[in-house]
PDB file of C-alpha atoms and ligand atoms in Angstrom:
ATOM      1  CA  UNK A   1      90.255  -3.895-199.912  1.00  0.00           C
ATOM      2  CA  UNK A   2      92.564  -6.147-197.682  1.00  0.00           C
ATOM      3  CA  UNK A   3      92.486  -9.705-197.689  1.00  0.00           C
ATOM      4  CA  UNK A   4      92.769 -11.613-194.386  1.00  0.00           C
ATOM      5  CA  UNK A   5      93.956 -15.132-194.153  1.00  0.00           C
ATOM      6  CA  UNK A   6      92.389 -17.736-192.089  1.00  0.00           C
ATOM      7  CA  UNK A   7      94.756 -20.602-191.555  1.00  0.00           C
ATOM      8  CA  UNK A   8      93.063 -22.800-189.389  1.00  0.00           C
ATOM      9  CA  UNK A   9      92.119 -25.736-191.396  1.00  0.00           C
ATOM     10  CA  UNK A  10      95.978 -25.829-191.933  1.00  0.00           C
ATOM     11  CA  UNK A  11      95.784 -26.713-188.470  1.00  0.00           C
ATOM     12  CA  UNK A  12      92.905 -29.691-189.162  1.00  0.00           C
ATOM     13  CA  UNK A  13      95.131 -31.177-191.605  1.00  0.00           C
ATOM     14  CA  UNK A  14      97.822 -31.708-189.072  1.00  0.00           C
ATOM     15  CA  UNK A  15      95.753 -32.230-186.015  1.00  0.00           C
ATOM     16  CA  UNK A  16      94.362 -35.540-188.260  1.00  0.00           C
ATOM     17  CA  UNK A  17      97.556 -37.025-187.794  1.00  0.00           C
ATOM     18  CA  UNK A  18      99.062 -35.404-184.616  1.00  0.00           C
ATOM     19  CA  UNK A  19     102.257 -34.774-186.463  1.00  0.00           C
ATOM     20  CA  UNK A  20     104.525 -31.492-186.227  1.00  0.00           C
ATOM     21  CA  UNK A  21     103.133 -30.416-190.151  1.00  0.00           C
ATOM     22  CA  UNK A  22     101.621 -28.543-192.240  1.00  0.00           C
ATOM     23  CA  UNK A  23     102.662 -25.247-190.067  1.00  0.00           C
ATOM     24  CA  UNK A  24      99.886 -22.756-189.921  1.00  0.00           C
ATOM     25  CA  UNK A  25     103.129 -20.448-189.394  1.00  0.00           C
ATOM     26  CA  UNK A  26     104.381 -21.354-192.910  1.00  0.00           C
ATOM     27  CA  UNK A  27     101.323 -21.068-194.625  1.00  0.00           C
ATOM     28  CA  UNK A  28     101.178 -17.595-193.066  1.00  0.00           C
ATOM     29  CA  UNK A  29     104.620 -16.958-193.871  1.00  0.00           C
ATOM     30  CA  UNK A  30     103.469 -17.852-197.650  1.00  0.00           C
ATOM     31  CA  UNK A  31     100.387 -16.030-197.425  1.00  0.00           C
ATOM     32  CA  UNK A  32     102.220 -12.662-196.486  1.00  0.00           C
ATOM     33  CA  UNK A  33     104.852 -13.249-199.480  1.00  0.00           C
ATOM     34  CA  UNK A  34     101.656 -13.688-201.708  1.00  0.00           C
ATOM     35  CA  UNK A  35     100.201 -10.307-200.738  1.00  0.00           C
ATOM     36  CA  UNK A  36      97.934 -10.903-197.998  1.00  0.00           C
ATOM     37  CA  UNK A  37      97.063  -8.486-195.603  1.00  0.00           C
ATOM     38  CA  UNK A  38      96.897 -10.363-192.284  1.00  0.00           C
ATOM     39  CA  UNK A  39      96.089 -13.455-190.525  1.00  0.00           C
ATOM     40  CA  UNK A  40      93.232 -15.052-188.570  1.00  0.00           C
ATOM     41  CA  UNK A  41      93.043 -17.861-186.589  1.00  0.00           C
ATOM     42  CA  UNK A  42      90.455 -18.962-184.408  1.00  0.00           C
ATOM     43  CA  UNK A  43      91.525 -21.147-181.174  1.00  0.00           C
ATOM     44  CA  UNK A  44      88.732 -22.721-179.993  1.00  0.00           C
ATOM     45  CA  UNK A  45      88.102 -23.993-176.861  1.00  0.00           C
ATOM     46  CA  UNK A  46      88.080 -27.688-178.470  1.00  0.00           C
ATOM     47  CA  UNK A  47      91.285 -26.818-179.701  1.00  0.00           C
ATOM     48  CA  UNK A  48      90.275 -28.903-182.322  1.00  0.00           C
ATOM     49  CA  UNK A  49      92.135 -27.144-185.087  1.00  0.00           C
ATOM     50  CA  UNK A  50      94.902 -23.852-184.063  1.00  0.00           C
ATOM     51  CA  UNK A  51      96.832 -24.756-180.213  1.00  0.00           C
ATOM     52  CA  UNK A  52      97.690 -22.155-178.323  1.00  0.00           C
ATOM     53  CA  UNK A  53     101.352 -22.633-179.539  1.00  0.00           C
ATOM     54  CA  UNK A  54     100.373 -21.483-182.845  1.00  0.00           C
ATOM     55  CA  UNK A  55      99.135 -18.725-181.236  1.00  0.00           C
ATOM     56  CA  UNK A  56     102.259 -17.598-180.280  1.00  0.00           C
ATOM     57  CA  UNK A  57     104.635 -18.434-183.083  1.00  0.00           C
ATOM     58  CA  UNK A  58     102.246 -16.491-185.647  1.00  0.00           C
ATOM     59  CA  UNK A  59     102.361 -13.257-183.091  1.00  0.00           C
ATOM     60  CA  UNK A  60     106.119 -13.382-182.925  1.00  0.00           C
ATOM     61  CA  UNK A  61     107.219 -15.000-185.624  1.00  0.00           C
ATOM     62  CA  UNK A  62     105.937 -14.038-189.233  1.00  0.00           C
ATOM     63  CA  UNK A  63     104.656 -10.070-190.265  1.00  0.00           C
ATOM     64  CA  UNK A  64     101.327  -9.936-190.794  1.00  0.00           C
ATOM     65  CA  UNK A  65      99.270  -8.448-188.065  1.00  0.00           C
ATOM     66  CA  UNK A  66      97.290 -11.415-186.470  1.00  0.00           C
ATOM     67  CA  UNK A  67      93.723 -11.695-185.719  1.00  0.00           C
ATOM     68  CA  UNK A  68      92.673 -13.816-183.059  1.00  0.00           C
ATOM     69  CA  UNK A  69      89.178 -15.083-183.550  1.00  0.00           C
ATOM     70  CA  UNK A  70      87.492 -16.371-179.822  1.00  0.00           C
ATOM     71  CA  UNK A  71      84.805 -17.338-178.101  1.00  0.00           C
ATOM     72  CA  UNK A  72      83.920 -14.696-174.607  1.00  0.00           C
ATOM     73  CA  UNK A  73      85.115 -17.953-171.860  1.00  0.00           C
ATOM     74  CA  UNK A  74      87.677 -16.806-169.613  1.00  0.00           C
ATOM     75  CA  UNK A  75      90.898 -18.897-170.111  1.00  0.00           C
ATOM     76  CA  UNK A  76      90.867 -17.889-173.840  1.00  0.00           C
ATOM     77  CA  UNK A  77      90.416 -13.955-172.727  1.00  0.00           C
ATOM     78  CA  UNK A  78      93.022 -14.358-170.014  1.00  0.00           C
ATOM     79  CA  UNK A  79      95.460 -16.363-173.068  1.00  0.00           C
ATOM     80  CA  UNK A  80      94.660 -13.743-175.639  1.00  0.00           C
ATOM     81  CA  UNK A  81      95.991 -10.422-172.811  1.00  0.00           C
ATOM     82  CA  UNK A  82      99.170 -12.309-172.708  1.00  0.00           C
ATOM     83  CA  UNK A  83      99.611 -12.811-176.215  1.00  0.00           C
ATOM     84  CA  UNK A  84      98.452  -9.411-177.081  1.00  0.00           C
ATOM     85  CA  UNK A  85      97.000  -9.755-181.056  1.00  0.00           C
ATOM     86  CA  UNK A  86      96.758  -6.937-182.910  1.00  0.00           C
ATOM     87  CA  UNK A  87      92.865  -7.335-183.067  1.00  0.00           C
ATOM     88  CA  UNK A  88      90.626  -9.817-181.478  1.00  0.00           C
ATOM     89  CA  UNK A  89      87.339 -10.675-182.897  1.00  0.00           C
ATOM     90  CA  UNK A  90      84.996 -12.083-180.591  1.00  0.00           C
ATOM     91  CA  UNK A  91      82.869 -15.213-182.068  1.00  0.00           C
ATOM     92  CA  UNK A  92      79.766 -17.301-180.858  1.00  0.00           C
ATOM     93  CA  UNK A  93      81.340 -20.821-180.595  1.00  0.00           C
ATOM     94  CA  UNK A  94      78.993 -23.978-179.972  1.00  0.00           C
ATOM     95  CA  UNK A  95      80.754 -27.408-179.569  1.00  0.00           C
ATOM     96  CA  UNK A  96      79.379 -29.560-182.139  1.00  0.00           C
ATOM     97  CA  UNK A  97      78.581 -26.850-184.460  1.00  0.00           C
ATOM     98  CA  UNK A  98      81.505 -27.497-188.107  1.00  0.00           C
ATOM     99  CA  UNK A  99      82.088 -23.667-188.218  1.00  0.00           C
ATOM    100  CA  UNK A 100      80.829 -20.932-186.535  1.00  0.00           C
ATOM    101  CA  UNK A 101      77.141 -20.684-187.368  1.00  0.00           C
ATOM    102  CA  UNK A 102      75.291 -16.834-187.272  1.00  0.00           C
ATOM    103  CA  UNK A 103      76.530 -13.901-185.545  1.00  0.00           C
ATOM    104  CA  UNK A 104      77.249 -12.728-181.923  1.00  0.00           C
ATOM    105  CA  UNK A 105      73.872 -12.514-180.190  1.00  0.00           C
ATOM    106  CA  UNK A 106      75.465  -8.820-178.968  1.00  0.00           C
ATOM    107  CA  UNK A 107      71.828  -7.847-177.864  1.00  0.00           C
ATOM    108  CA  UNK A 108      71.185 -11.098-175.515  1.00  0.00           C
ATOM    109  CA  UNK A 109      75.150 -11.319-173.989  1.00  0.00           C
ATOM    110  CA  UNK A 110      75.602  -7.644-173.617  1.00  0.00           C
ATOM    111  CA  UNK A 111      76.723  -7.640-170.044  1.00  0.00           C
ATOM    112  CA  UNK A 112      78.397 -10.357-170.588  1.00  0.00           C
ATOM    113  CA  UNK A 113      80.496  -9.038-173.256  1.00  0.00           C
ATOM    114  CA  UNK A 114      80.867  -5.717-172.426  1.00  0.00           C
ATOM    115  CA  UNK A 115      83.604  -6.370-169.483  1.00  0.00           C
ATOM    116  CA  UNK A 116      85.599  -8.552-172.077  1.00  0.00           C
ATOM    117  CA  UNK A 117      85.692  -5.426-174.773  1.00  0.00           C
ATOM    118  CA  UNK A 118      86.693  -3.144-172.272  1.00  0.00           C
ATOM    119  CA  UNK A 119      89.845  -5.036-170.931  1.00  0.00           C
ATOM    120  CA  UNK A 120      91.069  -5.661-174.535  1.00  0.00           C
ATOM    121  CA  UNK A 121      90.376  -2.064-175.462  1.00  0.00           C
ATOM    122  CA  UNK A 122      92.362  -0.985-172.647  1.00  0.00           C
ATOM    123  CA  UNK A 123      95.557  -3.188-173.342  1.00  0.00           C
ATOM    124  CA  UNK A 124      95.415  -1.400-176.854  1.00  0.00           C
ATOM    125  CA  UNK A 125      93.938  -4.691-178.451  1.00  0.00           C
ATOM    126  CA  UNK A 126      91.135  -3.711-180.902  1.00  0.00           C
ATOM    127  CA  UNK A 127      88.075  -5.770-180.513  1.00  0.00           C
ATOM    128  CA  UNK A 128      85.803  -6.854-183.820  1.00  0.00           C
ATOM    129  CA  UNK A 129      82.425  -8.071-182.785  1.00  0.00           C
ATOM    130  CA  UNK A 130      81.463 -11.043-185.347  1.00  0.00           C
ATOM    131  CA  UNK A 131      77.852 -10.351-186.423  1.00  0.00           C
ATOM    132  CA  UNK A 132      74.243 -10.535-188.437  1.00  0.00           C
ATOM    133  CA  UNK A 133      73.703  -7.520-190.581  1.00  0.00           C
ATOM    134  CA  UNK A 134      70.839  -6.394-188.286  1.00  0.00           C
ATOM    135  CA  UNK A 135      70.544  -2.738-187.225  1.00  0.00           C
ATOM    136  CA  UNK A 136      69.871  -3.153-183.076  1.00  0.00           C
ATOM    137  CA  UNK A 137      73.072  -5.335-183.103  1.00  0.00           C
ATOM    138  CA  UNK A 138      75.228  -2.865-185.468  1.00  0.00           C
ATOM    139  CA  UNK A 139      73.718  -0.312-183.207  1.00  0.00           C
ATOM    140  CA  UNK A 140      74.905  -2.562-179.646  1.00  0.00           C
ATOM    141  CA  UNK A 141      77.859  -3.376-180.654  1.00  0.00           C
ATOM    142  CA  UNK A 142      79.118   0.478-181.873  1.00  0.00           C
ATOM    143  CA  UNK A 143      77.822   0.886-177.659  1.00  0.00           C
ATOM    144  CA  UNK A 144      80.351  -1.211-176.508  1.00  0.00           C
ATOM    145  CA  UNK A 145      82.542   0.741-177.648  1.00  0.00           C
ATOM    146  CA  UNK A 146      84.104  -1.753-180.627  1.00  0.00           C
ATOM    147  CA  UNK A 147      85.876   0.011-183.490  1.00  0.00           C
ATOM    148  CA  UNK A 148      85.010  -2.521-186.277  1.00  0.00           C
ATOM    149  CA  UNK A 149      82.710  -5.053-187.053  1.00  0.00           C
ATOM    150  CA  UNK A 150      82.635  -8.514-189.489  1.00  0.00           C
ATOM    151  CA  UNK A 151      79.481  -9.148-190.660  1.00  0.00           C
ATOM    152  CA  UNK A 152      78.507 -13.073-191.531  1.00  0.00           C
ATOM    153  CA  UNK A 153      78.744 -13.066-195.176  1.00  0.00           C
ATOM    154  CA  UNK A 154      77.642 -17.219-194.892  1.00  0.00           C
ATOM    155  CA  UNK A 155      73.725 -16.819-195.390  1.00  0.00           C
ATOM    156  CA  UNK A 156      74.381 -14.693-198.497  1.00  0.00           C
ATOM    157  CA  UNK A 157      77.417 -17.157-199.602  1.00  0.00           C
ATOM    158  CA  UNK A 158      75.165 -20.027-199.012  1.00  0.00           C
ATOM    159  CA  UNK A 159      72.302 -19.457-200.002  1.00  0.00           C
ATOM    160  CA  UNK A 160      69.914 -20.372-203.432  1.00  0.00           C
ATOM    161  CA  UNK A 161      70.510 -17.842-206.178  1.00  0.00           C
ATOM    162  CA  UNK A 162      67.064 -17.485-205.307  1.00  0.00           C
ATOM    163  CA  UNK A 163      67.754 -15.952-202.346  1.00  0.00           C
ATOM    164  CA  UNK A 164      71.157 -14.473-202.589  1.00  0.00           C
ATOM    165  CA  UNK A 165      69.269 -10.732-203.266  1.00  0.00           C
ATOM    166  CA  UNK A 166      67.720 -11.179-199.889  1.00  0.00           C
ATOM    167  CA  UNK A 167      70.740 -11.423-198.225  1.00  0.00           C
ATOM    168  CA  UNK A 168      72.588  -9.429-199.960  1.00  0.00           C
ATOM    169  CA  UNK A 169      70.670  -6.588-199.691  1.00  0.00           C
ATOM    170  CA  UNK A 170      70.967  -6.971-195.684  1.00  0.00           C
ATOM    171  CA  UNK A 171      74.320  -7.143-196.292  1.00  0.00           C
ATOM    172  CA  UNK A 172      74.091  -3.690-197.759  1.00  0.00           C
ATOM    173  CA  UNK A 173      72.313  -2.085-195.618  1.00  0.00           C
ATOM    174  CA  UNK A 174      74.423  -3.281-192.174  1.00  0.00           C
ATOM    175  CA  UNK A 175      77.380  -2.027-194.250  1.00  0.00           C
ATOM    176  CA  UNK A 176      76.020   1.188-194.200  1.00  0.00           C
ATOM    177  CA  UNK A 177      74.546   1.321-191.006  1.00  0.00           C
ATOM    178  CA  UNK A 178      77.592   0.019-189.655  1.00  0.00           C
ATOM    179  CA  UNK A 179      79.651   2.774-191.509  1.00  0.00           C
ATOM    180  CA  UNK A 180      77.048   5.708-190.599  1.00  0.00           C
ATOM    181  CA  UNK A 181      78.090   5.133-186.840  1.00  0.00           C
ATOM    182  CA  UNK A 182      81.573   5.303-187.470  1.00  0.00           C
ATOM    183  CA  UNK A 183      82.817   1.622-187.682  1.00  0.00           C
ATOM    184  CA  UNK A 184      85.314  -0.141-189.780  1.00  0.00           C
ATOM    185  CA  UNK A 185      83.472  -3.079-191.840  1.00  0.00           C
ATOM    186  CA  UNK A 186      84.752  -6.116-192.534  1.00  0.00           C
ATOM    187  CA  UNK A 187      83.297  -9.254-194.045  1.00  0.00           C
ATOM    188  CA  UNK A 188      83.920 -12.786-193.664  1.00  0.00           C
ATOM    189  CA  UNK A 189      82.627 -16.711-193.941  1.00  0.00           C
ATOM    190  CA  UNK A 190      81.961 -19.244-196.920  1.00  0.00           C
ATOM    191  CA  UNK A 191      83.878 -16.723-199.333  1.00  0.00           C
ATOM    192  CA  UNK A 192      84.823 -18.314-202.494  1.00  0.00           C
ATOM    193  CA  UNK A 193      86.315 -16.777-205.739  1.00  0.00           C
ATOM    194  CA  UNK A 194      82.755 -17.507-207.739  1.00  0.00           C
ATOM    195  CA  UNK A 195      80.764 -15.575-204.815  1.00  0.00           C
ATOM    196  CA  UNK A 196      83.165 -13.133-204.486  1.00  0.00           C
ATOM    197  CA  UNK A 197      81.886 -10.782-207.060  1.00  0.00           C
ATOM    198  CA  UNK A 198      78.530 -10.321-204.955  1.00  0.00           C
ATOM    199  CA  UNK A 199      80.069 -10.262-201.703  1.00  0.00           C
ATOM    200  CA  UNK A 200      82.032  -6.825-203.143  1.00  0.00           C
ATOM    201  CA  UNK A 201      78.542  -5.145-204.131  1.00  0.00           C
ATOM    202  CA  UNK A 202      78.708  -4.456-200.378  1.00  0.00           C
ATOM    203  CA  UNK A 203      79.927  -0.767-199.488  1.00  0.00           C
ATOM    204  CA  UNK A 204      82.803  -0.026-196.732  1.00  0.00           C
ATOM    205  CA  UNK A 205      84.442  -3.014-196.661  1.00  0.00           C
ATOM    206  CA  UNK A 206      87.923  -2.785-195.380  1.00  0.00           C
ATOM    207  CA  UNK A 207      88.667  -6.662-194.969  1.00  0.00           C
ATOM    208  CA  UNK A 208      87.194  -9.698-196.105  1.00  0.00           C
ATOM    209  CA  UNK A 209      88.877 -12.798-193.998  1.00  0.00           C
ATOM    210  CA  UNK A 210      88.660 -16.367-195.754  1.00  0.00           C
ATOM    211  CA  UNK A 211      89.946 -19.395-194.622  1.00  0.00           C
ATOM    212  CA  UNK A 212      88.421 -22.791-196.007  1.00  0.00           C
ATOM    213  CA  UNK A 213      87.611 -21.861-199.808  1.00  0.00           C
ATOM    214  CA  UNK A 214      91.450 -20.437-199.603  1.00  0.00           C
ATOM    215  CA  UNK A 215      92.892 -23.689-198.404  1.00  0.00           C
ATOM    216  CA  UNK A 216      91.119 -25.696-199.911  1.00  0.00           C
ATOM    217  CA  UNK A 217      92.087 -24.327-203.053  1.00  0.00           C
ATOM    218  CA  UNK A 218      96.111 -24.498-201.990  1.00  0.00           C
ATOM    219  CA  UNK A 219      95.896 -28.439-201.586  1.00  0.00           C
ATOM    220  CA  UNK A 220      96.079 -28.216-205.104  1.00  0.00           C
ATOM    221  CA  UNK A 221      98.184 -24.768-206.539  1.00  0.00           C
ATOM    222  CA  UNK A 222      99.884 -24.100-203.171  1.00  0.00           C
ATOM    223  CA  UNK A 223      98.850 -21.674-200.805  1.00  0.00           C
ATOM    224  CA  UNK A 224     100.765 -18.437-202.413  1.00  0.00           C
ATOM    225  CA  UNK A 225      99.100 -19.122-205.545  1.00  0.00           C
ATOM    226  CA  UNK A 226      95.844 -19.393-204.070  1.00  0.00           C
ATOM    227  CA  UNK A 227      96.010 -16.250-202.190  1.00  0.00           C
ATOM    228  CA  UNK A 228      97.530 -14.270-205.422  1.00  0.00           C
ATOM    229  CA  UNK A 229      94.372 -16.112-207.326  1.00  0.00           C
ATOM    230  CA  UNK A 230      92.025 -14.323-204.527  1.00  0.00           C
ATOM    231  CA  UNK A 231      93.466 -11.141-204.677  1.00  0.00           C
ATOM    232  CA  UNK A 232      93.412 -11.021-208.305  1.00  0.00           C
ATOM    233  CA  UNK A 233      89.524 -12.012-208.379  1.00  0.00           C
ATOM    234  CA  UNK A 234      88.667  -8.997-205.881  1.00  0.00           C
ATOM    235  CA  UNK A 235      90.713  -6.520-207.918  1.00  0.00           C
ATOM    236  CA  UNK A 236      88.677  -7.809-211.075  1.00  0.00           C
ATOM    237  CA  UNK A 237      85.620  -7.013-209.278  1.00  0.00           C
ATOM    238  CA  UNK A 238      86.506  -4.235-207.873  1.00  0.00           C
ATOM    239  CA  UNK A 239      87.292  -2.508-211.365  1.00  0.00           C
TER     240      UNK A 239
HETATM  241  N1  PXP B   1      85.443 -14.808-190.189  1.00  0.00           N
HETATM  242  C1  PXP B   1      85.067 -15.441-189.054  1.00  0.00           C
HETATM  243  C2  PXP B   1      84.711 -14.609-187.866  1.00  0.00           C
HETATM  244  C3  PXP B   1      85.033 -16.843-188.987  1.00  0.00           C
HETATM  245  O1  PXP B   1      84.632 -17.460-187.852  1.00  0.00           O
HETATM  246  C4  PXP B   1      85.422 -17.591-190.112  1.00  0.00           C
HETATM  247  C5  PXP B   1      85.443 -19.089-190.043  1.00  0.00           C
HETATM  248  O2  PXP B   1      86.353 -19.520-189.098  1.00  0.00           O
HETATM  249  C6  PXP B   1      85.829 -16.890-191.263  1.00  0.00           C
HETATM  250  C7  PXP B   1      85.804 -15.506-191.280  1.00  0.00           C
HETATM  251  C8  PXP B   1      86.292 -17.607-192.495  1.00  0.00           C
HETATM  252  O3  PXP B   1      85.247 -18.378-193.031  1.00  0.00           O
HETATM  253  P1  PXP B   1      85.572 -19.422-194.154  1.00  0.00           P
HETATM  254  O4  PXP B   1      86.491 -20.442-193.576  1.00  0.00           O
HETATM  255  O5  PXP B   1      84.229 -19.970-194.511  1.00  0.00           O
HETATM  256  O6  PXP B   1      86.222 -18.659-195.297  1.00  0.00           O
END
C-alpha cells in the first residue's frame, strides 16, 4: 500500500498571508524523507491554495513522483502538457464548493473528457479519473482508456457509523469491479488515522492520497512525524 501526500492546504496556510512560507516543496521534501510514496497537489482554477509555481518546483525539484489533481478547463490541460506530471488525476471542481465534493460525472462529460485523456495518454502522462464507486462509471472510465482510478472514499469517511457499512460495501464492490477490468485502484478524501482501518477493508488498493487529516495533524508533531504516524496506522491494519 503506498501513501500519497496531498500538500495543498500547506499552500492555504501561506496563501492567508501572501508570504513566501510554509513551502509545499518542503513539506514534500519532508514527506519523502518520512516514507511517503508521492505527492498530490491540486491547482485549481481559483488558485486559491497550490500556484502554478509550485507546480513546477515540486516536478523538478524534490523525488517523489507528483500527481497533479485538475479540473478538464483548458489552460490547466495546456499548463499540465508543459509540466509533464507523472500522473494526472482529473477532478470535478465547482467554485464555491470547500473540497471537491462526489466523483467525476464520467457518464454525463464523456466527450468532453475523452479528448483530454487521450492527449495526456499520448505525452506518456497517466491519467486517474476521480470517481463514485458505481459500476457504469468504473465501466466508462476503463473506456477511455484510463489505467487507474481513485474512488471518493468521503461518503464512507463521513458518514454516521450508521451508515459507514453502506458505503463501505460500495466501496468494495467498485474495488473489485474496478480491478476485474484491469485498473489500478486507488483511494482518497476525508482519510484520517481513526477511519483508516475501514477504508483498508477495501481490496486492490494501490494508493490512498490524504491531504487535510495529514496536515492538520503536522501543525502540531511536524509533517515527517505525521506521515511516519500514517504509515504506521496502515501497516497496523494491514497485519
Ligand atoms: N484525492 C482527491 C482526488 C482529492 O481531491 C482530495 C482532496 O483534495 C484528496 C484525495 C485528499 O482528501 P483529504 O484532503 O480529505 O485527505
Amino acid at each position: 500500500m503506498k501513501l500519497g501526500v496531498n500538500i495543498d492546504h500547506i499552500a492555504t496556510l501561506r496563501q492567508a498571508r501572501g508570504t513566501s512560507y510554509p513551502d509545499p516543496l518542503d513539506a514534500a521534501i519532508f514527506a519523502s524523507r518520512a516514507g511517503a510514496h508521492g505527492i498530490t497537489a491540486h491547482l485549481r482554477e481559483d488558485r486559491r491554495h497550490i500556484q502554478d509555481e509550485d507546480i513546477i518546483r515540486l516536478k523538478s525539484m524534490q523525488p517523489l513522483p507528483l500527481n497533479l489533481e485538475m479540473a478538464n478547463v483548458p489552460e490547466i490541460i495546456d499548463f499540465a502538457l508543459e509540466i509533464n506530471p507523472d500522473e494526472i488525476c482529473l477532478v470535478p471542481e465547482k467554485r464555491m464548493e470547500l473540497t471537491t465534493e462526489g466523483g467525476l460525472d464520467v457518464l454525463g462529460q464523456y466527450e468532453k473528457l475523452c479528448p483530454t485523456v487521450e492527449r495526456f495518454l499520448s505525452a506518456g502522462i497517466e491519467v486517474s479519473l476521480f470517481i463514485e464507486p458505481d459500476r457504469a462509471t468504473i465501466e466508462a472510465s476503463r473506456q477511455m482508456g484510463v489505467s487507474i482510478v481513485e474512488l471518493h472514499t468521503g461518503s464512507y469517511c463521513d458518514a454516521s457509523s450508521n451508515e459507514q457499512p453502506v458505503e463501505l460495501e460500495k466501496l468494495i464492490m467498485g474495488a473489485q469491479v474496478a480491478n476485474d477490468l484491469g485498473l489500478q485502484v486507488n483511494a482518497g478524501h476525508g482519510i484520517t488515522t481513526d477511519n483508516i482501518g475501514g477504508v483498508l477493508c477495501i481490496p486492490h488498493l494501490n494508493m490512498l492520497n490524504i491531504g487535510h487529516s495529514l496536515i492538520s495533524r503536522s501543525v502540531f508533531v511536524g509533517i515527517k512525524e505525521a506521515v511516519e504516524e500514517m504509515l504506521m496506522a496502515i501497516n497496523e491494519y494491514q497485519g
